[in-house]
mmCIF file of C-alpha atoms in Angstrom:
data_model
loop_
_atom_site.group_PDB
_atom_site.id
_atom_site.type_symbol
_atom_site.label_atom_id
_atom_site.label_comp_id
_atom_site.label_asym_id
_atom_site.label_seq_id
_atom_site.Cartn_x
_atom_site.Cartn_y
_atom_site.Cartn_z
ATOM 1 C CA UNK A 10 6.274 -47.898 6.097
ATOM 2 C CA UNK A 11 4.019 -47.688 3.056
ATOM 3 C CA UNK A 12 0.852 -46.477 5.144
ATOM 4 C CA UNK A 13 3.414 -44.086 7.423
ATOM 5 C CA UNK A 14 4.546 -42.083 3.873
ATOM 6 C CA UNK A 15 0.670 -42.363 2.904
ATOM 7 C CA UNK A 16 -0.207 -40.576 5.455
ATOM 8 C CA UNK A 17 2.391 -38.143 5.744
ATOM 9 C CA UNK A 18 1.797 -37.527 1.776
ATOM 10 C CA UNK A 19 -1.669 -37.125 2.499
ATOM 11 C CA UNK A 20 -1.235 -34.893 5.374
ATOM 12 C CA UNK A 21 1.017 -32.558 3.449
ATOM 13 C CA UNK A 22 -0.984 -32.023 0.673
ATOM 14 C CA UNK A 23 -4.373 -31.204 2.527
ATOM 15 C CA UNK A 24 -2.054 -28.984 4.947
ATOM 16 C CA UNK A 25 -0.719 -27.264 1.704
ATOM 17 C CA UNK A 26 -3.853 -27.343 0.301
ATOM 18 C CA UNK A 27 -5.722 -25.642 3.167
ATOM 19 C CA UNK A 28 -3.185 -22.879 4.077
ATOM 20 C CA UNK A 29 -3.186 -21.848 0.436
ATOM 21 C CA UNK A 30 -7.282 -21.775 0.386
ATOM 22 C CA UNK A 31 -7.224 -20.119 3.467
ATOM 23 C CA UNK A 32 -4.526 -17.470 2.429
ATOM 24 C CA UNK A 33 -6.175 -16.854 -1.035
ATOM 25 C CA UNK A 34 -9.658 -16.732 0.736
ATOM 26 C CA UNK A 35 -8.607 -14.208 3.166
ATOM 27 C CA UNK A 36 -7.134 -12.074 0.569
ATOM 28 C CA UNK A 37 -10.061 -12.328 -1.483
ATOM 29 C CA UNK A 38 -12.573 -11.361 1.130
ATOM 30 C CA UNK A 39 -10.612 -8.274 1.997
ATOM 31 C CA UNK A 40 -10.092 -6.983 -1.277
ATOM 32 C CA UNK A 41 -13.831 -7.700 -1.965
ATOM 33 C CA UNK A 42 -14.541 -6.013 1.333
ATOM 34 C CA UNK A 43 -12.440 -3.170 0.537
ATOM 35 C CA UNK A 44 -14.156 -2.517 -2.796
ATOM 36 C CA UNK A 45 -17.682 -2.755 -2.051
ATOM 37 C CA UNK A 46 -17.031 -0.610 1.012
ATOM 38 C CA UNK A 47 -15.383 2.093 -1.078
ATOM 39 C CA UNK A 48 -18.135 2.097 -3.441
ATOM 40 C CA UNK A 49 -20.670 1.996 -1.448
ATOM 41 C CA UNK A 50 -19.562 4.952 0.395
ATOM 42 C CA UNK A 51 -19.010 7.269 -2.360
ATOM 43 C CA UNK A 52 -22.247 6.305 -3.761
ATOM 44 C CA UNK A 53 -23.495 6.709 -0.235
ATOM 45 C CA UNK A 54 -21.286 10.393 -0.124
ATOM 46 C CA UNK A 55 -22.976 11.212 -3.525
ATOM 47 C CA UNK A 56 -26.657 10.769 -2.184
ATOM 48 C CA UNK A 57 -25.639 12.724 0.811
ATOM 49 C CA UNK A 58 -24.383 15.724 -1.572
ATOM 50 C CA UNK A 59 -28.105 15.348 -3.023
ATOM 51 C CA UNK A 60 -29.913 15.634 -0.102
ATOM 52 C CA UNK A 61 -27.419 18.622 1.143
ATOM 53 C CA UNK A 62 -28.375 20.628 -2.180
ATOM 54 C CA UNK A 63 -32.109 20.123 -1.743
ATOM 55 C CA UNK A 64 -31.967 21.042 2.037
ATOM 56 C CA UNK A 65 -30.037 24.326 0.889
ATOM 57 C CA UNK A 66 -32.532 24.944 -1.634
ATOM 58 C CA UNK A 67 -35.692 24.163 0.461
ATOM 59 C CA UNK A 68 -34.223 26.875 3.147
ATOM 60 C CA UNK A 69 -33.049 29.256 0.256
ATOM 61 C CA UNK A 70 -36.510 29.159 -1.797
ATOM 62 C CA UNK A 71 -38.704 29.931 1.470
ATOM 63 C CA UNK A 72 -39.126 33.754 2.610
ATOM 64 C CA UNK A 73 -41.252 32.205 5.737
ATOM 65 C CA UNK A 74 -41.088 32.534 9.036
ATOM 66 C CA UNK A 75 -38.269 30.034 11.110
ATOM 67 C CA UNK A 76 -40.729 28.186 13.117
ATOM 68 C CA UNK A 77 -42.290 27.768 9.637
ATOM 69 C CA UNK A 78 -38.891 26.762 8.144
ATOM 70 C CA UNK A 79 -38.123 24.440 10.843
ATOM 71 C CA UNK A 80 -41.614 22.369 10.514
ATOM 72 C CA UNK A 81 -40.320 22.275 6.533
ATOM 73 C CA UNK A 82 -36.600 20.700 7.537
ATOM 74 C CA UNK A 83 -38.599 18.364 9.741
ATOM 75 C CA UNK A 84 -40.385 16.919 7.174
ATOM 76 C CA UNK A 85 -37.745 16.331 4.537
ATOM 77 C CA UNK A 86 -35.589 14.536 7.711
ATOM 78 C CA UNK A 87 -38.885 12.007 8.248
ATOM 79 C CA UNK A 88 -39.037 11.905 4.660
ATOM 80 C CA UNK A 89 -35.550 11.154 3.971
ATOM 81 C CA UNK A 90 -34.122 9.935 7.011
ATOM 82 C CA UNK A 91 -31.634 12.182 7.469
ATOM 83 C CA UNK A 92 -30.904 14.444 10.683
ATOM 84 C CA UNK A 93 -30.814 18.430 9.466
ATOM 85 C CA UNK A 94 -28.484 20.804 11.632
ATOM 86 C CA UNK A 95 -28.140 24.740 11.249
ATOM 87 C CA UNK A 96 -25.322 26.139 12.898
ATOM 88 C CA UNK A 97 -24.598 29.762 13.289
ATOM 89 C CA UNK A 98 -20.453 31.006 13.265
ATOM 90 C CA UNK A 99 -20.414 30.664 16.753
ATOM 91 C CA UNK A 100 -21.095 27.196 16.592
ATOM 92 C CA UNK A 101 -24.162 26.944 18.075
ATOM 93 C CA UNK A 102 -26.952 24.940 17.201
ATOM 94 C CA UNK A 103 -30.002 27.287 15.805
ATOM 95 C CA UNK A 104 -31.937 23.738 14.611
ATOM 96 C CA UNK A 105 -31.590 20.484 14.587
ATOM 97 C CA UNK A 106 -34.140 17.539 13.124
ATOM 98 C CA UNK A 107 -33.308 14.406 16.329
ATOM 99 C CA UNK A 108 -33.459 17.160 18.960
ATOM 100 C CA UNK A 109 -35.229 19.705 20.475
ATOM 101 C CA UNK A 110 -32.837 20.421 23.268
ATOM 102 C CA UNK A 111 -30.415 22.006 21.107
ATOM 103 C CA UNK A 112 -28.492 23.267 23.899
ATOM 104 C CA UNK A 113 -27.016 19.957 23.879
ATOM 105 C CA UNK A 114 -25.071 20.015 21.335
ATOM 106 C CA UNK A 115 -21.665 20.900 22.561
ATOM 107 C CA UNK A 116 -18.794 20.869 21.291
ATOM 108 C CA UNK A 117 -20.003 21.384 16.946
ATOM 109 C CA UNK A 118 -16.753 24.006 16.436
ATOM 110 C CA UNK A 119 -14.315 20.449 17.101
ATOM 111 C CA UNK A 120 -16.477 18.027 14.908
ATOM 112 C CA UNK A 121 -14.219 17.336 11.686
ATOM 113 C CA UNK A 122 -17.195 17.920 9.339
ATOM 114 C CA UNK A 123 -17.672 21.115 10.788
ATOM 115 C CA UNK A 124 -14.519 22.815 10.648
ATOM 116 C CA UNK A 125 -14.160 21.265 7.221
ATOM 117 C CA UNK A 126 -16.809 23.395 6.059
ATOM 118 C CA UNK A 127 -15.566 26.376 7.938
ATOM 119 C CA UNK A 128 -12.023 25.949 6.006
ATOM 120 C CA UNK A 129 -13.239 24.262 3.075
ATOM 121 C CA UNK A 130 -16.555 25.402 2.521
ATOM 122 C CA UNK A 131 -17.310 21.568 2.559
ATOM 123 C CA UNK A 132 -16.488 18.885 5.254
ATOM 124 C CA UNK A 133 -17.075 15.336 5.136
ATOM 125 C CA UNK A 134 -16.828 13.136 8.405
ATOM 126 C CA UNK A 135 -17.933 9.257 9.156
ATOM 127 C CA UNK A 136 -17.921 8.938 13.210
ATOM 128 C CA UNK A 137 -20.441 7.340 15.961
ATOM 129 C CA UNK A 138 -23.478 9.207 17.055
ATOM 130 C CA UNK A 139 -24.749 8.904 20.725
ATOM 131 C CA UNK A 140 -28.211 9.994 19.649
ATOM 132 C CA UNK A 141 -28.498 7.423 16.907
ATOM 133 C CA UNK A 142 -25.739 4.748 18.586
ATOM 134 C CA UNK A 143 -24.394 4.000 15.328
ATOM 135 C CA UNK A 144 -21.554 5.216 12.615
ATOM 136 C CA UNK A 145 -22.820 8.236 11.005
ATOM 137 C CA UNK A 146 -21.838 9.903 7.605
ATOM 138 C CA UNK A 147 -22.440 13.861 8.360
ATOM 139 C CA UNK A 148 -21.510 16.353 5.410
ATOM 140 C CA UNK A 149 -21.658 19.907 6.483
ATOM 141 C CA UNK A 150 -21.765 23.193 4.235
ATOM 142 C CA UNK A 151 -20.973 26.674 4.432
ATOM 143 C CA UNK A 152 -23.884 29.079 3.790
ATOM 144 C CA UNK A 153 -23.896 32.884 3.433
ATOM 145 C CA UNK A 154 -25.299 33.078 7.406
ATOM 146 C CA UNK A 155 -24.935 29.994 8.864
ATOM 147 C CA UNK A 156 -23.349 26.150 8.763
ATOM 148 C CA UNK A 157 -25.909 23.300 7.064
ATOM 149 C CA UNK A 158 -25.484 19.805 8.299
ATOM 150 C CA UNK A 159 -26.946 16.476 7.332
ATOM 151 C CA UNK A 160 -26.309 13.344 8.931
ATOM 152 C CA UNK A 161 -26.987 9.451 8.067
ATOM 153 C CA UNK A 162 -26.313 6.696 9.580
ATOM 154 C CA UNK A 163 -24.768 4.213 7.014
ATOM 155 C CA UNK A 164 -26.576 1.057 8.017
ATOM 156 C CA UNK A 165 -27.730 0.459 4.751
ATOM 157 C CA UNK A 166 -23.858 0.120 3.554
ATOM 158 C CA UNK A 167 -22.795 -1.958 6.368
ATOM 159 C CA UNK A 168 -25.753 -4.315 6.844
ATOM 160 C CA UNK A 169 -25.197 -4.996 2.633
ATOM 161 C CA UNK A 170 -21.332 -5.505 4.002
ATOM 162 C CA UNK A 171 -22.946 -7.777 6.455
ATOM 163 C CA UNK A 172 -24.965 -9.428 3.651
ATOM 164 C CA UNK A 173 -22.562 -9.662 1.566
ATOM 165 C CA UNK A 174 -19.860 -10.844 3.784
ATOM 166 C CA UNK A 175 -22.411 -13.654 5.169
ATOM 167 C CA UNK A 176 -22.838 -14.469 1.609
ATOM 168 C CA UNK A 177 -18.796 -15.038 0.572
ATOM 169 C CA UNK A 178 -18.923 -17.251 3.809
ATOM 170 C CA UNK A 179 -21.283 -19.416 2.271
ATOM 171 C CA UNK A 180 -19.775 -19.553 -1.012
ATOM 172 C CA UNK A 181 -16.538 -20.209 1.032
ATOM 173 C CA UNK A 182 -17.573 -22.946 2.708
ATOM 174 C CA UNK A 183 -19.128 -24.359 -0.349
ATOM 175 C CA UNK A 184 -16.056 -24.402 -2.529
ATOM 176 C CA UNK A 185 -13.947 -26.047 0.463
ATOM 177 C CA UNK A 186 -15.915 -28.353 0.355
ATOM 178 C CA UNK A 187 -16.025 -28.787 -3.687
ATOM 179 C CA UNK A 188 -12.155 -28.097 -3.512
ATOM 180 C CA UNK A 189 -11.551 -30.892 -0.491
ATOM 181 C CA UNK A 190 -12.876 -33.637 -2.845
ATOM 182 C CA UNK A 191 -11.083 -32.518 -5.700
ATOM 183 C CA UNK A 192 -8.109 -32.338 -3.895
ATOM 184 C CA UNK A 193 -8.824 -35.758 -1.847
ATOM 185 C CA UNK A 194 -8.854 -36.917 -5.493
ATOM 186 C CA UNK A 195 -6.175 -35.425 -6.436
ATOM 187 C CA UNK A 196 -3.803 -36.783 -3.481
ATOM 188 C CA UNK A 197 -5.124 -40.078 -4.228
ATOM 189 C CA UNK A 198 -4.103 -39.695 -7.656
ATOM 190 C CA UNK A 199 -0.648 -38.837 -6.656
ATOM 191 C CA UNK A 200 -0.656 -41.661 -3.842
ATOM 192 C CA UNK A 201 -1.342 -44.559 -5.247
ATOM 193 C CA UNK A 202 1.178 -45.101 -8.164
ATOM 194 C CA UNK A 203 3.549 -44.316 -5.067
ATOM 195 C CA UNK A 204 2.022 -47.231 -3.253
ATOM 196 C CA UNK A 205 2.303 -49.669 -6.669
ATOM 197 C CA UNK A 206 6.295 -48.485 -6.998
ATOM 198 C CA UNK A 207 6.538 -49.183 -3.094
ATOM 199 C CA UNK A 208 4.604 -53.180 -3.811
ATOM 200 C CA UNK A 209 7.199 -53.764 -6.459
ATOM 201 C CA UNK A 210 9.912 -52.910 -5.124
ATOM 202 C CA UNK A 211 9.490 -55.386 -1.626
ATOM 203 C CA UNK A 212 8.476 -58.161 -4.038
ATOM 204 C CA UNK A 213 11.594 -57.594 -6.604
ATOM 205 C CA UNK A 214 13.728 -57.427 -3.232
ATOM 206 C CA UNK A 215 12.561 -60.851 -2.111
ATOM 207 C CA UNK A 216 13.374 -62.290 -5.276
ATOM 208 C CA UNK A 217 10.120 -62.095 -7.373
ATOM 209 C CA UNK A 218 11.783 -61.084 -10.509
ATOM 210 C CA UNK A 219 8.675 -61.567 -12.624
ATOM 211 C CA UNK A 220 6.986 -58.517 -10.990
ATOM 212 C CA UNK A 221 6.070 -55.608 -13.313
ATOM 213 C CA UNK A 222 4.612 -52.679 -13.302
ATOM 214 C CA UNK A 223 1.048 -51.877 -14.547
ATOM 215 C CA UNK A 224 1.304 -48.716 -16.843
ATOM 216 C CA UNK A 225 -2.328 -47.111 -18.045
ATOM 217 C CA UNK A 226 -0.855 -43.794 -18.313
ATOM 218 C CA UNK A 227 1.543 -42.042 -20.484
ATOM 219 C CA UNK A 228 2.164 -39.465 -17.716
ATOM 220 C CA UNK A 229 5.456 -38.685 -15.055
ATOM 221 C CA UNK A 230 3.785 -41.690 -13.240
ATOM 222 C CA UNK A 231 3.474 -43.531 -16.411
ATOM 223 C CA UNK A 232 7.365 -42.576 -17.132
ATOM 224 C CA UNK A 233 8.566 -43.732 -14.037
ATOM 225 C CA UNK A 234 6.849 -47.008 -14.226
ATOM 226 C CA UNK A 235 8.420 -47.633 -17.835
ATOM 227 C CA UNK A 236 11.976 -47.493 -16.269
ATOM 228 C CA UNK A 237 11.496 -49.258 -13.780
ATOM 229 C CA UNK A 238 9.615 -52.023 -15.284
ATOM 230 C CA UNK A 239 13.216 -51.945 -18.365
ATOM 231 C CA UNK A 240 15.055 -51.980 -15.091
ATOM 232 C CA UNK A 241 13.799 -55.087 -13.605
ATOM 233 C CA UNK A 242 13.594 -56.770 -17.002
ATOM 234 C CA UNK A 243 17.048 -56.419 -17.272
ATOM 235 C CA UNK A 244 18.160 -57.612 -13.542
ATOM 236 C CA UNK A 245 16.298 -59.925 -14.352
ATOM 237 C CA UNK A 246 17.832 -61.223 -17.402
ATOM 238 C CA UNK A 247 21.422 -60.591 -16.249
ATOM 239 C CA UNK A 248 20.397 -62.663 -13.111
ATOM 240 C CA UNK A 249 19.257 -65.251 -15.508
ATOM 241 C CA UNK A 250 22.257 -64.949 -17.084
ATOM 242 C CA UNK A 251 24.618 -65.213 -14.272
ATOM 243 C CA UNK A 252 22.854 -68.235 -13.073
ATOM 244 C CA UNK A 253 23.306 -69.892 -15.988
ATOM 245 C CA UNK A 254 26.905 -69.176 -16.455
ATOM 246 C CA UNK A 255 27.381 -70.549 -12.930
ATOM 247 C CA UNK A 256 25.415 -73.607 -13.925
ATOM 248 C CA UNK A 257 27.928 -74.304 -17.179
ATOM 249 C CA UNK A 258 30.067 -73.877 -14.477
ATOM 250 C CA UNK A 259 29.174 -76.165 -11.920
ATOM 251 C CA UNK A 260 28.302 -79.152 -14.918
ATOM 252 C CA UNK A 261 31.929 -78.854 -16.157
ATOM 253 C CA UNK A 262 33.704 -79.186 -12.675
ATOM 254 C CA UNK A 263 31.719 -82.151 -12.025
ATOM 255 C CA UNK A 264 32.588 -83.982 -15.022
ATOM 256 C CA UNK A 265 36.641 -83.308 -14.283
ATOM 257 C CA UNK A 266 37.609 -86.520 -13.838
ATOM 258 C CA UNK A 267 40.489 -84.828 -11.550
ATOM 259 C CA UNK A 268 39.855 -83.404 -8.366
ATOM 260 C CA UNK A 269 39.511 -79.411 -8.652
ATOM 261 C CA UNK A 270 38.925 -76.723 -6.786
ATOM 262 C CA UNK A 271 37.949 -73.067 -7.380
ATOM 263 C CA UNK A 272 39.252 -70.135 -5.240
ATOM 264 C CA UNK A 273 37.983 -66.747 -5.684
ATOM 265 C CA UNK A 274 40.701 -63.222 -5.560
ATOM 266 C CA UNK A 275 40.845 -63.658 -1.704
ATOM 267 C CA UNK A 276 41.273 -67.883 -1.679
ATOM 268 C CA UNK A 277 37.933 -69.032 -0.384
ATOM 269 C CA UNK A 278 36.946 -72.306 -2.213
ATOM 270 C CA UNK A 279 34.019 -71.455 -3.856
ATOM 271 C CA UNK A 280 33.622 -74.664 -5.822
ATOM 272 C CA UNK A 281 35.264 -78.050 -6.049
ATOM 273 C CA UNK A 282 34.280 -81.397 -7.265
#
């Protein structure tokens, strides 16, 4: 019995123990997830608004030719790693930095960034790009002639997700294991003054009257111990005390020179001489 609530004590508390970790873990993760993520992408949205401004200004500051122009945008999409699109009110594609075959690009007048900038004079979109097989953060502008675009993908944000997400597993498993010892000490801590009440209380039932408790600590344990230990002390002494009552007893029946006997409320002899 002693080793069946043991381990059912034991079992409960690392159950407990792991469901809240895991529950508090989970949470964590996600709200740390959440907030880098958000971060990251405005400061990511922010850099993109940069590199917008200085593409506008590059094509506003140069009274060259287009094919001239175009080599320029090239250059700054190497340099920066961004893709460059110029697209006219029809929604066509006049230029684009990935591409040559423009003509490909289908569709531009349905892509959220671009009727953003058509209503808003500024449209913002984070979506998967065939040409670049990835999740790409595009911001488009309205110009006096045409639509800019600029495109990224955000690897750098979600590979530092990755990173970062690799490193709360590691901290994660870390601290489980930190927190399982603690809380394998911990369950011992709680088990084993269980285990000393459980010890005295089969010897006190088969008549060891002397047994007592050891107390170390002034604790709910410690408590516990202190009552039961006054308890058995005084069982004990009103056993002690009933047997020697009986004993006066029994000594003055047998020295009744008459025989006597002694019926208790229901008339069972209980003691004659």
């Amino acid at each position: 019995m002693e080793e069946c609530i043991k381990a059912t004590l034991k079992t409960k508390i690392h159950i407990s123990y792991f469901i809240l970790f895991l529950s508090l873990f989970l949470v964590l993760i996600y709200v740390i997830r959440t907030y880098l993520k958000k971060e990251l992408m405005n400061n990511f949205k922010a850099k993109m608004s940069d590199y917008i401004n200085i593409a506008e200004n590059v094509i506003g500051s140069n009274n060259v030719s287009f094919t001239v122009l175009k080599d320029k945008l090239k250059t700054m999409s190497d340099k920066l790693g961004i893709r460059i699109t110029i697209i006219d009110f029809e929604f066509n594609a006049l230029f684009d930095s990935v591409t040559n075959n423009i003509e490909q690009l289908e569709g531009l007048r349905y892509e959220k960034e671009i009727y953003g900038a058509t209503t808003k004079s500024i449209g913002i979109a984070v979506r998967y790009s065939r040409e670049y097989k990835r999740r790409v953060f595009y911001i488009a502008k309205k110009e006096e002639k045409y639509i800019l675009r600029i495109g990224k993908p955000i690897t750098e944000v979600e590979d530092f997700i990755s990173a970062s997400s690799i490193f709360i597993y590691i901290v994660f498993g870390v601290s489980f294991l930190l927190l399982f010892i603690i809380n394998y000490a911990i369950s011992n801590y709680l088990i084993y003054p269980i285990r000393e009440i459980i010890n005295f209380s089969k010897r006190f039932k088969n008549g060891d009257y002397s047994v007592r408790l050891p107390v170390f600590k002034t604790d709910e344990f410690g408590h516990l111990k202190i009552s039961l230990n006054f308890m058995a002390k005084s069982v004990s002494e009103k056993i002690k005390e009933i047997s020697r009552q009986k004993n006066q007893i029994e000594t003055v029946v047998k020295n009744v020179s008459e025989g006597l006997v002694v019926l208790d409320e229901e008339l069972r002899v209980i003691l004659y001489n």
